[in-house]
Every structure is written in C-alpha cells, then in structure tokens.
Short mmCIF file of C-alpha atoms in Angstrom, two decimals:
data_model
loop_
_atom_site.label_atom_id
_atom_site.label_comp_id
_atom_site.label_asym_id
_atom_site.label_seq_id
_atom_site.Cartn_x
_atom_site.Cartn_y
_atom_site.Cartn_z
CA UNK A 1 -86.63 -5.58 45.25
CA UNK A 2 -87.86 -8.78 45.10
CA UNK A 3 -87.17 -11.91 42.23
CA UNK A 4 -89.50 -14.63 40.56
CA UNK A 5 -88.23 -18.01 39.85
CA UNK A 6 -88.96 -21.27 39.48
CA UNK A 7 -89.92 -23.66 43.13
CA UNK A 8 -86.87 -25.65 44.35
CA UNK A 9 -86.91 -28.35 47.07
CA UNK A 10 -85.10 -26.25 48.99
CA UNK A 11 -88.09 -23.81 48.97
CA UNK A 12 -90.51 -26.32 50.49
CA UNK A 13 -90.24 -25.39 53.95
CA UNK A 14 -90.97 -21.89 53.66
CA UNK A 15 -93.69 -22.85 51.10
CA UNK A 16 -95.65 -25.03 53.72
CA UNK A 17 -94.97 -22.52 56.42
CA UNK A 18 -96.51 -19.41 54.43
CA UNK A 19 -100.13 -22.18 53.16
CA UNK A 20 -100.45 -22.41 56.90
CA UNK A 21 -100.45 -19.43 57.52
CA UNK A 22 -102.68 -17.89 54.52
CA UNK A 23 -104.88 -20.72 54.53
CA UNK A 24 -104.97 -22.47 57.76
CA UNK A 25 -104.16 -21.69 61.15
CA UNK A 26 -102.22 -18.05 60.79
CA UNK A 27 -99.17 -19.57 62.92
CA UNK A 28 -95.83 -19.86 60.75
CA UNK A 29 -94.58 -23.08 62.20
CA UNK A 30 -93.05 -26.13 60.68
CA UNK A 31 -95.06 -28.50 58.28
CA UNK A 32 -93.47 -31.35 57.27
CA UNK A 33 -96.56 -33.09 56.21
CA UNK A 34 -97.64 -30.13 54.06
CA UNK A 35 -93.98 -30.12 52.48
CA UNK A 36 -93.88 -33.41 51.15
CA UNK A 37 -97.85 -32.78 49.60
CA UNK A 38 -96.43 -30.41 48.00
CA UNK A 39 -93.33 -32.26 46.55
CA UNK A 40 -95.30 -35.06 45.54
CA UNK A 41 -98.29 -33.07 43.92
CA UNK A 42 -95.60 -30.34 42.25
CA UNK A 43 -92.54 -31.63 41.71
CA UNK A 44 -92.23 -35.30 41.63
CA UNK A 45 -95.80 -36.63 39.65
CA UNK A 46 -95.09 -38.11 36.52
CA UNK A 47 -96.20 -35.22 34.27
CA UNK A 48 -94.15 -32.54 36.10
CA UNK A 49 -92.54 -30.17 33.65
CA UNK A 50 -89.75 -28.04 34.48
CA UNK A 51 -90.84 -25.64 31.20
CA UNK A 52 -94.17 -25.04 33.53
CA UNK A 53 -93.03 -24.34 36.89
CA UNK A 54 -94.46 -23.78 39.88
CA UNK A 55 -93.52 -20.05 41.08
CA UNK A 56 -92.24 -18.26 44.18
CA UNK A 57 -91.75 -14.76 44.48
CA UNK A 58 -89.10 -13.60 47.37
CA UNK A 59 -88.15 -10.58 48.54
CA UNK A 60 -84.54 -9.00 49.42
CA UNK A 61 -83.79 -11.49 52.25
CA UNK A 62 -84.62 -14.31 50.48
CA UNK A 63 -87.79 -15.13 52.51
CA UNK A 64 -90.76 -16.48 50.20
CA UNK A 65 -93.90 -13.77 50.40
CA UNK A 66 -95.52 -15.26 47.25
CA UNK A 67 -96.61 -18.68 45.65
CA UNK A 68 -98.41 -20.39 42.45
CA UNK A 69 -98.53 -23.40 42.08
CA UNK A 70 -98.65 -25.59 38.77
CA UNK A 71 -100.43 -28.89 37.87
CA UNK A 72 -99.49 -29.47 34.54
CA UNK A 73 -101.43 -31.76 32.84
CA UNK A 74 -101.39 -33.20 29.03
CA UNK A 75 -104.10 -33.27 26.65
CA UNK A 76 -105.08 -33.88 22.88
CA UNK A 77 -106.62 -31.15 21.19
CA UNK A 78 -107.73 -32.83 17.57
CA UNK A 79 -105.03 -35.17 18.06
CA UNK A 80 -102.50 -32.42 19.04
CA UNK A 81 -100.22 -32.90 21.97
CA UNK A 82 -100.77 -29.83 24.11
CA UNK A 83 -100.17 -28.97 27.60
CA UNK A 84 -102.12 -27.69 30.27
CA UNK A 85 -101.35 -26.01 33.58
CA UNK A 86 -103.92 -25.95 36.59
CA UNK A 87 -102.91 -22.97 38.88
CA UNK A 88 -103.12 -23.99 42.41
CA UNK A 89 -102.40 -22.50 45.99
CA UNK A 90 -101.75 -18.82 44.85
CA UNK A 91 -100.96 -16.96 48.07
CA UNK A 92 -99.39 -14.00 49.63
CA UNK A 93 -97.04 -13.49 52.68
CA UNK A 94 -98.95 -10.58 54.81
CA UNK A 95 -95.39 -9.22 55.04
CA UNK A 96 -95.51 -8.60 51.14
CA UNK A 97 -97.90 -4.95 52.27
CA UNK A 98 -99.60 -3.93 49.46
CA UNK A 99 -97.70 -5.21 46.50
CA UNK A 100 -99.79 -6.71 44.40
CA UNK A 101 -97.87 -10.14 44.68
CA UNK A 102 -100.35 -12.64 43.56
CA UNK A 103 -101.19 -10.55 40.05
CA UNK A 104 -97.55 -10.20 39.21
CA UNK A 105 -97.19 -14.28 39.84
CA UNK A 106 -100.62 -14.98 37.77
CA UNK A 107 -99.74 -12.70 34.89
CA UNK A 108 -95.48 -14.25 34.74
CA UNK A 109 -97.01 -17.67 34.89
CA UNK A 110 -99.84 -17.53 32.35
CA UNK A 111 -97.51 -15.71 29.80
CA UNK A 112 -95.40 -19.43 30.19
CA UNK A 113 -95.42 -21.64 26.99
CA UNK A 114 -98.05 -23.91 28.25
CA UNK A 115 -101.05 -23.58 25.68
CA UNK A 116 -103.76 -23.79 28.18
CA UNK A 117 -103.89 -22.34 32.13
CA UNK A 118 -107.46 -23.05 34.44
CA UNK A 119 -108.32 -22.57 37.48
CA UNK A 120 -111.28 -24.77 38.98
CA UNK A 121 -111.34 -22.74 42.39
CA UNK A 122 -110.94 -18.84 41.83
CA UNK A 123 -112.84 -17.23 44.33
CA UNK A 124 -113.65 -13.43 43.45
CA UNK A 125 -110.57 -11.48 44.11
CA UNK A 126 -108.66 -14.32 41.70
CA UNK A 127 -111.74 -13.73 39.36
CA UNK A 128 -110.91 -10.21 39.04
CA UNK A 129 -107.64 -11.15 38.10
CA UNK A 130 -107.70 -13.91 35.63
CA UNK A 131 -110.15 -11.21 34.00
CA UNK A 132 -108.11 -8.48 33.90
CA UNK A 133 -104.88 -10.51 32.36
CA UNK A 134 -107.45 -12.06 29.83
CA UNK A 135 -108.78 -15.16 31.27
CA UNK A 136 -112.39 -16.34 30.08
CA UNK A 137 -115.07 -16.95 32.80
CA UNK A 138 -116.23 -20.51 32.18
CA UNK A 139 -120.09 -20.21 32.65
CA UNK A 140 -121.64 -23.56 31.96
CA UNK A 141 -118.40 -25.39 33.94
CA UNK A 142 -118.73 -22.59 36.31
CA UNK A 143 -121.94 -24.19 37.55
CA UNK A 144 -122.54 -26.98 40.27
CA UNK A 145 -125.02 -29.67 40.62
CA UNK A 146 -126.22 -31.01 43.75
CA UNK A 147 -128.87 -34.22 44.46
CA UNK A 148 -130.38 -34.30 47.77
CA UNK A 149 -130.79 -37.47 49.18
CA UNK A 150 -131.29 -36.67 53.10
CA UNK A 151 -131.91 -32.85 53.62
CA UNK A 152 -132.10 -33.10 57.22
CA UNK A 153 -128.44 -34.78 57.40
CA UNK A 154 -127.78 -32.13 54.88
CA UNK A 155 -128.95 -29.11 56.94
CA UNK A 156 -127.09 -30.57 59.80
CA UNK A 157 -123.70 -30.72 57.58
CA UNK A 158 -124.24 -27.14 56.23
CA UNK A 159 -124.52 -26.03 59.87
CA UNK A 160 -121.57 -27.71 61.12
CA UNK A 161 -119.44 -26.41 58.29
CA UNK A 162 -120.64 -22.82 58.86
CA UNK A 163 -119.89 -22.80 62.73
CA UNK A 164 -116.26 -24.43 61.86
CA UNK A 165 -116.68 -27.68 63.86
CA UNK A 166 -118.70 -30.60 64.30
CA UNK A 167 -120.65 -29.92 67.89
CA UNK A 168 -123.82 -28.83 66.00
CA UNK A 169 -124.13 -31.08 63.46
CA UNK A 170 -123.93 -33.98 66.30
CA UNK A 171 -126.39 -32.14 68.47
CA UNK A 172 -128.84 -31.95 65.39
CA UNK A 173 -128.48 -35.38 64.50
CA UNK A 174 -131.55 -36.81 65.92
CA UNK A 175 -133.74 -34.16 64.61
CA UNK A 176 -131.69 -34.50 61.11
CA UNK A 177 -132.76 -37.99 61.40
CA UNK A 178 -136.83 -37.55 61.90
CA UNK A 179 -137.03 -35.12 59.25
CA UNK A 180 -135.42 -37.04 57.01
CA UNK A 181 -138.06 -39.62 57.55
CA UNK A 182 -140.53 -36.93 57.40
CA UNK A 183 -138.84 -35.43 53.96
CA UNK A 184 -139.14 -39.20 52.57
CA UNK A 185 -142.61 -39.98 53.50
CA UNK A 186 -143.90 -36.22 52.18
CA UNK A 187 -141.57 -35.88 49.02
CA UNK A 188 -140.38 -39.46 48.70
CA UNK A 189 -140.86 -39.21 44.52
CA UNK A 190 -138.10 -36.21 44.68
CA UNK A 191 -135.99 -37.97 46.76
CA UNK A 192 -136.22 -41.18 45.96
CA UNK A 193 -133.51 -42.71 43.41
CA UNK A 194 -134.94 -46.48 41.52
CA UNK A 195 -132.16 -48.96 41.19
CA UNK A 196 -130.03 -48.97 38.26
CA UNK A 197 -130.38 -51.99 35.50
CA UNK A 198 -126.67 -52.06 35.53
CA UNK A 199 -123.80 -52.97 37.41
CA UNK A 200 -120.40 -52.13 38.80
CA UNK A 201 -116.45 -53.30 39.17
CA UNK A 202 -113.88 -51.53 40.46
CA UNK A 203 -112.88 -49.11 38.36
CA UNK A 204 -108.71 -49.84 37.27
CA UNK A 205 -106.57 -47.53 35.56
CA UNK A 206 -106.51 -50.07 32.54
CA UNK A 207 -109.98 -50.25 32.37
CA UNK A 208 -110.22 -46.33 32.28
CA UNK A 209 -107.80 -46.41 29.57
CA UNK A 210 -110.19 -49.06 27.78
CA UNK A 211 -112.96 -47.02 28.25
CA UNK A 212 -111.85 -43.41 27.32
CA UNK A 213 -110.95 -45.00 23.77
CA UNK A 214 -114.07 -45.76 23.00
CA UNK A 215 -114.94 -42.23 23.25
CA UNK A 216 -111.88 -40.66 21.60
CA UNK A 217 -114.26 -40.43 18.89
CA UNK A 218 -116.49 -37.99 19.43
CA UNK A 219 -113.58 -36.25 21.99
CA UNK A 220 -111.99 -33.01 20.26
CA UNK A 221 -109.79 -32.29 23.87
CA UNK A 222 -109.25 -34.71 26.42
CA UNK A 223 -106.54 -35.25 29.19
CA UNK A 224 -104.15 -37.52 27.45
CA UNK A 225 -103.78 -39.79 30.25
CA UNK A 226 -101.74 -42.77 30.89
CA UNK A 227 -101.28 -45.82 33.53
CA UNK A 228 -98.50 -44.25 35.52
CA UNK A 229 -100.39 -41.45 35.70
CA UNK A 230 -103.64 -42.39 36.70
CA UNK A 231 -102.04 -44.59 39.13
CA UNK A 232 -100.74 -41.57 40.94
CA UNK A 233 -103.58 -39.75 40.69
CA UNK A 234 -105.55 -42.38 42.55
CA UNK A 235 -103.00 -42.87 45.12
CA UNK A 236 -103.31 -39.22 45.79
CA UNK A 237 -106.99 -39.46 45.78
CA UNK A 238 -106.50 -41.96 48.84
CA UNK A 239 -104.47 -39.61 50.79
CA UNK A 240 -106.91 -37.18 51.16
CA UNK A 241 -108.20 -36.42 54.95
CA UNK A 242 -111.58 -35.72 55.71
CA UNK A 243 -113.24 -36.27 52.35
CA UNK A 244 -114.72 -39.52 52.40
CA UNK A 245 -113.68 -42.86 50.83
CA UNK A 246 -112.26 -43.20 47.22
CA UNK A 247 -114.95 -45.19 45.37
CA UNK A 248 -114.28 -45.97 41.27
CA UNK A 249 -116.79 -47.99 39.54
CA UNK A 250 -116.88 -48.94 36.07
CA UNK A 251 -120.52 -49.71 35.18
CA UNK A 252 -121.92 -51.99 32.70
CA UNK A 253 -124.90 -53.77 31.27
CA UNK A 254 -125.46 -56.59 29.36
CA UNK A 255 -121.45 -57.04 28.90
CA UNK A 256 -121.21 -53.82 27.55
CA UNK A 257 -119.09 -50.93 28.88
CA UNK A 258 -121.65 -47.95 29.73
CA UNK A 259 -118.76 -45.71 31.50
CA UNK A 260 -117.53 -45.01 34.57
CA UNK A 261 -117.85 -42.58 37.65
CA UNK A 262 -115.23 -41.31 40.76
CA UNK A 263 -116.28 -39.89 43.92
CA UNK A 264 -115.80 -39.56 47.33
CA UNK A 265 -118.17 -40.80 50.05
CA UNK A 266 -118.85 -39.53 53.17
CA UNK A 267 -121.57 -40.95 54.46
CA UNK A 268 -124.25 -38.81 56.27
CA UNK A 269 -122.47 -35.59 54.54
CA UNK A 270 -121.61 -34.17 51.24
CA UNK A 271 -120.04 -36.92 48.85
CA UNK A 272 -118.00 -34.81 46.50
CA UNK A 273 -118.11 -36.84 42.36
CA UNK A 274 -114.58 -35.80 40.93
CA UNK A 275 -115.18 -37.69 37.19
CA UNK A 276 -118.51 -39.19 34.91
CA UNK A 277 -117.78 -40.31 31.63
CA UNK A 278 -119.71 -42.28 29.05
CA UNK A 279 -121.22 -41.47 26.03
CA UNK A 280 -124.34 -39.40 25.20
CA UNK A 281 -126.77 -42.54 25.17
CA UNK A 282 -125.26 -43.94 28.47
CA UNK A 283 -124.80 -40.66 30.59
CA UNK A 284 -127.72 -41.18 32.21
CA UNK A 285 -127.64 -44.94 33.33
CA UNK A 286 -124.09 -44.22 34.61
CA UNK A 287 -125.89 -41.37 36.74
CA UNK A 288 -128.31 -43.62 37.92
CA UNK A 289 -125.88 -46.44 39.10
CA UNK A 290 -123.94 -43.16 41.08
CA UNK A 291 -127.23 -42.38 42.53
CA UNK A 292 -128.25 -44.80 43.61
CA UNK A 293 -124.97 -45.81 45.04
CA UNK A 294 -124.01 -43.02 46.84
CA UNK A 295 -128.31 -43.01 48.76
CA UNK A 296 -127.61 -46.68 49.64
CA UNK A 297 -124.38 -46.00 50.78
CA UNK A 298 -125.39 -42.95 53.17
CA UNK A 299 -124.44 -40.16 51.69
CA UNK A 300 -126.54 -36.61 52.78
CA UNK A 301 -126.51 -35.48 49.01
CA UNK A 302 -123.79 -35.81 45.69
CA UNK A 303 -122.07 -32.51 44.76
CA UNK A 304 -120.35 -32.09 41.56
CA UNK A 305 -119.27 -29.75 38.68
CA UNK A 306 -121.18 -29.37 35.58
CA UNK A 307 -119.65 -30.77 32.36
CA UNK A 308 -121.36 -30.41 28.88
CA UNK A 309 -121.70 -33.40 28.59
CA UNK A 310 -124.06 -34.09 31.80
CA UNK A 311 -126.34 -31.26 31.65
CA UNK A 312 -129.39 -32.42 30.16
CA UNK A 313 -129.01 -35.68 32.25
CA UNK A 314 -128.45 -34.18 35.63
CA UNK A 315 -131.91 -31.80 34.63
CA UNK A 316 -133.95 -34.58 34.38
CA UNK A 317 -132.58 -36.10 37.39
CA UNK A 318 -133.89 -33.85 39.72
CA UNK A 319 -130.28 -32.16 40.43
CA UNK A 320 -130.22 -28.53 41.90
CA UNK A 321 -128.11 -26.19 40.12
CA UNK A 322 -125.88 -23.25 41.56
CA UNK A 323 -123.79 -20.92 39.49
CA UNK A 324 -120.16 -20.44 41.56
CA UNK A 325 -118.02 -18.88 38.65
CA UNK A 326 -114.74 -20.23 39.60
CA UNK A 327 -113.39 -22.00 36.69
CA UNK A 328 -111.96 -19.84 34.29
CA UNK A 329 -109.31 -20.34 31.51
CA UNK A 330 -106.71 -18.53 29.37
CA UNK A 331 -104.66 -19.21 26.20
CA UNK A 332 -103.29 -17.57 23.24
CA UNK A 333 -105.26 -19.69 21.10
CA UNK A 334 -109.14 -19.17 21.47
CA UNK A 335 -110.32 -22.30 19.59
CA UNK A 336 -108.99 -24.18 22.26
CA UNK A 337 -111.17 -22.19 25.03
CA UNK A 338 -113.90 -22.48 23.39
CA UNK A 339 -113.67 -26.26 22.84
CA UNK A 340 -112.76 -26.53 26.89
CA UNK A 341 -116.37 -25.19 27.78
CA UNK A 342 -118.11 -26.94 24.62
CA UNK A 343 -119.50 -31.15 24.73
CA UNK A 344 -116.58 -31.62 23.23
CA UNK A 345 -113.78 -31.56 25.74
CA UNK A 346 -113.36 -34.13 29.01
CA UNK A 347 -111.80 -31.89 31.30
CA UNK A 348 -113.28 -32.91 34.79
CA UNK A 349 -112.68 -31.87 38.51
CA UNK A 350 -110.70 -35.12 38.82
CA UNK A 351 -107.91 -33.39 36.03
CA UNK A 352 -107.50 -29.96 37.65
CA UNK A 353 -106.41 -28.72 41.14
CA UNK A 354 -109.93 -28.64 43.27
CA UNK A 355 -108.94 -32.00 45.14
CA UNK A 356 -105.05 -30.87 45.93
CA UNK A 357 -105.75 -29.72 49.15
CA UNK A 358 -102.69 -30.09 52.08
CA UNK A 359 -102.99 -32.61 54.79
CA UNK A 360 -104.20 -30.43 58.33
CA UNK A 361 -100.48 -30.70 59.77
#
C-alpha cells in the first residue's frame, strides 16, 4: 500500500536523497544543500500555497519512492486572479518496481484546484503522460531559438557537454578559436550583430513593475507579480551554479522605456535568456541591445524559448529554430490554454520551473 500527501519539512531529507539519486549521481547519501533548495524554492517563497502542494508518494515503511514538485505562481487572466502551478522534479524511487508512481502523482496533482498546471521541461516519457491525463502540447512555446555568435566555441561546448566533462572542450579551444576567426571573416554578415541605438540600466524589481504596466494593456494573462516576489526570484537566480552570471537590463532610448531582457552569461558557452518583454514596436530593439550584449560580452551563442510575442523578431534576426516539445499545459478551462500559447499571454522561462535546478551537493 502506499499514501499521497502533501511535502512536509520533515520529508526534505529523503526528498534530496531520492533527486540524487534519480537525477544525479545514483548514490543515496545526505544532501543538505539540495534540502534547503528545495525548502526555499517549495515551501518557503512568498507565493507558496498550501491548497497547491508539492507531493510525495510513500510506501508501507514510510520511505519516500515518489515526488512532484509545485511552483505555484499567480497570474491575471482578463483581470482575473488565477493561479498557476509549474510541476517540477517529478521522480521515482527505483525501489517503487513497476508501479506507475510518477502518473498516479501527475494525474492527483493536476486534478488540484489550481486553474492552470505547465511544465517547461517534459521530456518524452512525461510527454506521454501529460497527454494521456489531458494536457495540451504547446507547439509554438515548445520551440527554441538559438543565435550563433562563435560556432567554433560553440562546437567545442556541445562536445564537452556530450562527453560529460570539460577535457575536450579545453583541448579544442585553440582550434575553436581559429575557426571562429575563420567563421567571421567567411560569414561575418550572419554573424555579425550592429550596435544597438539604445541603452541599458540595471534592471530593478520596481522598474519591472513600471514596465510590465505599460503593457497590461494589450496583456490578456500575465504573471501577476510583485516586489517581494521578484526579489526572490532574482536572489534565486544568483544562486544558481554553473550557469553564468545574472545580467538584467532595462533598455531605453531617447528617455523612453523600450523593455527589458534577463539572461545568464557564460562567456565562451551557451548564455541561457530566461525573460524579453516590450511591446510589439520595441521587441526588436530590445533584441538587438541583448545581442549585441551578450557577442561583446563573450558568449558562444544565446539560447532561449520562443514566446508569441518574439517570433517574427527573432526570424529576422537570423535566430535558428528547434522544435523540443516540452512545454505543455492543462486546465479545466480551455480559454485559458489557448490564451497561454497565443501573443497574448507573458508567461516566460523566467516564471516556470526550467531554472530550479539543485545545487551539485
């Protein structure tokens, strides 16, 4: 027999014992790091609802051979308050045998009373089942962009990530380096990025605020955001290991607002863009300031999702685009679904649960 119920505290340790060993190393050994990520991103942010629980599913001694966990998040749907749950982390012990653990957690959570449920990182056996319990394949959202701004440095990072460490991306450095010069010499027009006609400050959480009002407008859902929360959600950002520096700009021209962008840099790899925003005439110029920031700052190429919103701009731009099919959604109410894949919602990689990855130890 075994019980579903909401996470406690006093689940933690088991929690970050059974991620390390489903997602990381495959040794069950004590995480403290991993436990207090999880009570920070779960339990103790600001929006945390106990109506919208994270799950655990354990078996008759107590031990923990299932997870899911929820990042509830609040939005305005036409002004509505509604709530939103990202589902993050779903994992099963290898002791749970062939109970199908992970679809009887997926299908308690998603019949909870939150109005909305996505996932930004369903790989395919999570596919199958977001499908099977009625879940909606995103298609445009399901899609990433890249720009290439230094293949060679690029090939070298793909290689390094493929083998598991970083021996051959150091060994292929130099050669990463002279075809790079090559690349820009031969197809300098494709890779090449002109500098913007606007500028930057740091991007605050006030200032984010500022700006997302002036787009309420033409907004039918948006994350309904707020200081304390956006505070957190940068701090987090911060704590992340190994995926570059936290860099927030909020761009303008001529004293006017344009918008703003959020990524993270890693120079000479993959810099990872978790949020654009601006409106329809100003997408592009806030593109172009990101651009061209993240060449000058050394970045291999920029990697993002594609919103609605950004399409046409990051065609023209000379972005590559790959369909992944891992965001998918679900809700008893189908005008909202369609509105979360339409130019009408602001639901970005920075809201959901693609960033909330554990610390290493």
């Amino acid at each position: 027999m075994t019980a579903i119920r909401p996470l406690e505290r006093d689940d933690l340790p088991q929690v970050a014992s059974l991620y390390h060993v489903v997602m990381r190393s495959g040794a069950r050994a004590a995480a403290p790091r991993t436990e207090a990520f999880f009570a920070r991103t779960l339990l103790d942010h600001p929006w945390a609802d106990p109506e919208i629980p994270s799950l655990v599913q354990s078996n008759e001694r107590d031990e923990v051979i299932g997870f899911l966990g929820s990042h509830t998040r609040r939005l305005r749907f036409d002004g509505e308050r509604v709530r939103a749950a990202y589902v993050g982390h779903l994992m099963a012990a290898p002791q749970a045998g062939r109970r199908p653990v992970g679809a009887i957690l997926l299908r308690k959570f998603l019949g909870g009373p939150q109005e909305l449920s996505i996932t930004d990182t369903a790989a395919e056996p999570t596919r199958r089942m977001w499908k099977a319990l009625g879940g909606r394949l995103a298609h445009l959202t399901g899609i990433t962009w890249t720009r290439v701004f230094r293949p060679g440095r690029l090939a070298g990072e793909l290689l390094s990530q493929r083998r598991g460490r970083d021996t051959p991306g150091r060994l292929a450095r130099p050669l990463s380096s002279a075809l790079d010069a090559m690349a820009a010499r031969v197809a300098g027009d494709v890779l090449r990025v002109e500098p913007p006609r606007s500028s930057a400050v740091p991007l605050t959480s006030a200032s984010l605020l500022d700006g997302l009002s002036s787009l309420a407008d033409s907004l039918r859902l948006q994350v309904d955001y707020d200081e304390e929360f956006l505070d957190w959600t940068f701090a987090e950002l911060e704590r992340l290991e190994g995926r570059g520096r936290v860099v927030r700009c909020l761009v303008r021209a001529d004293d006017r607002v344009l918008g703003w962008y959020v990524y993270l840099l890693r120079a000479g790899g993959v810099s990872q863009v978790l949020q654009v925003a601006a409106d329809e005439r100003d997408v592009g110029a806030v593109l172009d300031h990101l651009f061209h920031h993240a060449q000058t700052s050394g970045a291999a190429a920029l990697h993002g999702r594609v919103e609605p919103r950004l399409l046409e701009s990051l065609t023209r731009r000379k972005c590559l685009l790959i369909d992944r099919g891992r965001t998918l959604f679900h809700s008893r109410r189908p005008e909202l679904v369609s509105t979360a894949t339409s130019p009408d919602a602001f639901l970005t990689r920075m809201d959901g649960e693609w960033w909330c990855a554990p610390p290493s130890g």
